Coordinates of C-alpha atoms in Angstrom, one line a residue:
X1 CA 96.3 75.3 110.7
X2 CA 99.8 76.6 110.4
X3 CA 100.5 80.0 112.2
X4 CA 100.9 83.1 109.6
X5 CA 103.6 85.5 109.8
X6 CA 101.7 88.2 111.3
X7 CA 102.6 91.8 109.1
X8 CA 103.6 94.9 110.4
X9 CA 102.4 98.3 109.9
X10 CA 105.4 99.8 108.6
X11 CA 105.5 96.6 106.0
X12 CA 101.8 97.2 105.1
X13 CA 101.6 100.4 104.7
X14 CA 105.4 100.4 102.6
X15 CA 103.8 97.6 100.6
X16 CA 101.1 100.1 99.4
X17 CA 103.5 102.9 98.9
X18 CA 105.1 100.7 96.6
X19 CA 102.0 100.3 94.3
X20 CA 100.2 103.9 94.2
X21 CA 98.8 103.2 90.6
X22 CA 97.0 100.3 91.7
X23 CA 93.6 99.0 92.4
X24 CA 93.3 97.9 96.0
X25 CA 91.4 94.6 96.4
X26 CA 91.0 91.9 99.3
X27 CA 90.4 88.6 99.0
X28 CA 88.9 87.0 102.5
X29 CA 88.5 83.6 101.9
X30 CA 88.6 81.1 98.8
X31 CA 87.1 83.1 95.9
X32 CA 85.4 85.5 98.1
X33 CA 86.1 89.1 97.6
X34 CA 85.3 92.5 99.5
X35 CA 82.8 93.9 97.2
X36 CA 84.4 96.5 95.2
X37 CA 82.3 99.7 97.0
X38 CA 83.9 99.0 99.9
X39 CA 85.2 101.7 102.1
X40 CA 87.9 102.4 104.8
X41 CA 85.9 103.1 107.7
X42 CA 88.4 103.6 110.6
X43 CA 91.8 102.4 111.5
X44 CA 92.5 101.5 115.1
X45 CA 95.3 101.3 117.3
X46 CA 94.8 98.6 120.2
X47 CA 97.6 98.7 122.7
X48 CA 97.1 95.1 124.0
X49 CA 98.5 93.8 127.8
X50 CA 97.8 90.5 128.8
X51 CA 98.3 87.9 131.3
X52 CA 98.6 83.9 130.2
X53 CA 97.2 80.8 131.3
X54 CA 100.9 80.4 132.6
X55 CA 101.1 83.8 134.6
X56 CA 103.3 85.6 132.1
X57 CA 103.0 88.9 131.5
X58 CA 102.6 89.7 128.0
X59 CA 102.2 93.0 126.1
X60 CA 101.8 93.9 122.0
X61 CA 99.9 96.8 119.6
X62 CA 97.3 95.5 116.6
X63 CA 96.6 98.2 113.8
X64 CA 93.2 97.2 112.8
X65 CA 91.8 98.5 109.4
X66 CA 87.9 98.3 109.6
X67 CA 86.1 97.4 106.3
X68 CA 82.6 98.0 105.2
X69 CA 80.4 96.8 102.2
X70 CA 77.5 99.4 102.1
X71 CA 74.0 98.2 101.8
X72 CA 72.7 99.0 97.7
X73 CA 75.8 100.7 96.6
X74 CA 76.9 99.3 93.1
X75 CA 80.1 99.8 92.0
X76 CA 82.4 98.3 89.7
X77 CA 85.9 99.1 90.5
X78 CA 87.6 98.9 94.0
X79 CA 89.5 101.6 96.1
X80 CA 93.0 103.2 94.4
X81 CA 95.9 102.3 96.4
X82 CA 96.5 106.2 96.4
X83 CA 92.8 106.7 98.2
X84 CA 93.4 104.3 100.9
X85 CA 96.9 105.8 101.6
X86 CA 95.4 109.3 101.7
X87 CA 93.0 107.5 104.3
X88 CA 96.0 106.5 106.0
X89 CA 97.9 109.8 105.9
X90 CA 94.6 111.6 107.6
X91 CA 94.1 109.2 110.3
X92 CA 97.8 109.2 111.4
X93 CA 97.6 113.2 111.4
X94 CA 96.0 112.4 114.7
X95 CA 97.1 109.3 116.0
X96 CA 100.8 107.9 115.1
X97 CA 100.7 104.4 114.5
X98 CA 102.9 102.0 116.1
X99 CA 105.4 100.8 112.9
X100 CA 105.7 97.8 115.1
X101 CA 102.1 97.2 115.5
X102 CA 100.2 93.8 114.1
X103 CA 98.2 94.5 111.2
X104 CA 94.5 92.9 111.0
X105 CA 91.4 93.6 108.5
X106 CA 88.6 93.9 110.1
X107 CA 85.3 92.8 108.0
X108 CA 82.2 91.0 107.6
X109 CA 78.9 91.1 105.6
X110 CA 76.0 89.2 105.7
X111 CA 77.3 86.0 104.4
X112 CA 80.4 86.3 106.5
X113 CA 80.9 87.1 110.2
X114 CA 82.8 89.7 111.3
X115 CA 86.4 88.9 112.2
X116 CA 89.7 90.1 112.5
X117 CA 92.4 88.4 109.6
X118 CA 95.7 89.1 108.8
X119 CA 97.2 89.9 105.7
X120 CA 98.6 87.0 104.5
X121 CA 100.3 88.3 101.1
X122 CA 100.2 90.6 99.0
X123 CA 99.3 89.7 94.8
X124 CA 99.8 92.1 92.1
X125 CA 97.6 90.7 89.4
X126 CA 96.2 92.9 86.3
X127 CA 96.1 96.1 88.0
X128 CA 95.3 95.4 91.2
X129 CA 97.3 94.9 94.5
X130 CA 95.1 91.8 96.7
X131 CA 95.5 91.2 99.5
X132 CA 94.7 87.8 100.9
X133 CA 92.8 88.0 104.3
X134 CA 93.5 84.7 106.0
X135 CA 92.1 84.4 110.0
X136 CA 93.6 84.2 113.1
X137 CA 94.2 81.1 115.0
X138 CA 94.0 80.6 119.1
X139 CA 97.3 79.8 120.3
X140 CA 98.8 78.6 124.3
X141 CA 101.6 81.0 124.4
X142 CA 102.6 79.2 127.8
X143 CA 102.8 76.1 125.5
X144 CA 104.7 77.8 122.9
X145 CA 107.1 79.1 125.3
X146 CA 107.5 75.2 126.6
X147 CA 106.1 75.5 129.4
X148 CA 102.8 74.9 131.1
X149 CA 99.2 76.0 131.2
X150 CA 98.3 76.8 134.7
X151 CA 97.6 73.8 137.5
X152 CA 94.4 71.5 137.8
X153 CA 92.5 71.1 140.9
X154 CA 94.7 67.8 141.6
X155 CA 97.6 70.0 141.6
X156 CA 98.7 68.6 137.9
X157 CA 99.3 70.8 134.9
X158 CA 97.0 70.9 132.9
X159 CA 98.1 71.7 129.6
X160 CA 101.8 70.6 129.9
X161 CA 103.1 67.5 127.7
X162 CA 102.4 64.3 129.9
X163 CA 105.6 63.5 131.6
X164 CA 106.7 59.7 131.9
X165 CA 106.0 57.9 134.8
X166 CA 109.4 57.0 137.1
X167 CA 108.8 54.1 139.3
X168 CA 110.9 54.5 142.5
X169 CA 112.6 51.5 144.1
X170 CA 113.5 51.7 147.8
X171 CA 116.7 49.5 148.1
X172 CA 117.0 49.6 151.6
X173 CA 113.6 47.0 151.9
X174 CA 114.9 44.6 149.3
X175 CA 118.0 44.1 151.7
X176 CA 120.8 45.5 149.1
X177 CA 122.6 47.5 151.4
X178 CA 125.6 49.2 149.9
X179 CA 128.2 50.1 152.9
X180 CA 131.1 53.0 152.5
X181 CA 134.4 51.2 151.1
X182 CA 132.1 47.9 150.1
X183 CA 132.9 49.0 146.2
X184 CA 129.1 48.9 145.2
X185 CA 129.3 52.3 144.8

């Protein structure tokens, strides 16, 4: 799976500011779509600080926007984009969000489990802005960085590109002996 440009909240959030008249729809996988009574049940801020297989310190904020289908609750238009801003507007009365932050949708139903996707684009299509949900991938970052996963038990790397052998050759047993001012070297 190719990594996703993850989005940021100031882009997501200017992205719907851009398209108040609109219907606000997600798509989160293949012709699967959050059912149109859907509702914005919280947005969270998750200041995240971690440590990597390789010992690196590493630190970064996710804006998570929790979705949820109610149980028996028909409905046959989605969300306005002006609904889910007002949403928005209320939630950062109390907490400012980090422009910087990683945006994810949160969401699941019964025929989907719950996870955390990024926005992947956004589609304006006959009156509705989509947004396509695609999920997150694991990733080394000690890998990505080029270097290497942590040490085995043997002392070896364990998740570092296998280095080529070098076979060592000891001159000084095969009798070659190279002497100063003998030119050999």
């Amino acid at each position: 799976m190719d990594k996703l440009k993850a989005i940021n909240w100031k882009t997501f959030k200017e992205a719907l500011e851009e398209n108040p008249a609109l219907t606000l729809q997600f798509q989160y996988a293949e012709n699967k779509w959050v059912d149109a009574s859907y509702h914005i049940t919280e947005i969270k801020q998750a200041p995240i600080v971690s440590v990597d297989c390789g010992g690196v310190m590493n630190s970064w904020t996710e804006i998570i926007v929790q979705l949820w289908e109610p149980q028996n609750e028909d409905q046959d238009r989605a969300m306005d984009v002006t609904k889910a801003l007002s949403i928005i507007n209320l939630v950062e009365k109390s907490l400012p969000l980090n422009p910087l932050g990683t945006v994810k949708i949160e969401f699941g139903n019964s025929q989907f489990d719950t996870r955390q996707m990024f926005p992947n684009s956004f589609i304006i299509s006959e009156g509705n802005l989509i947004i396509d949900l695609r999920p997150d991938a694991v990733q080394c970052k000690a890998i990505e960085r080029g270097g290497s996963c942590g040490i085995t038990a043997a002392g070896e790397e364990c998740c570092a590109p296998e280095k080529p052998k070098v076979e060592l050759k000891n001159l000084a047993i095969t009798g070659d002996v190279c002497t100063p001012g003998s030119g050999c070297c």
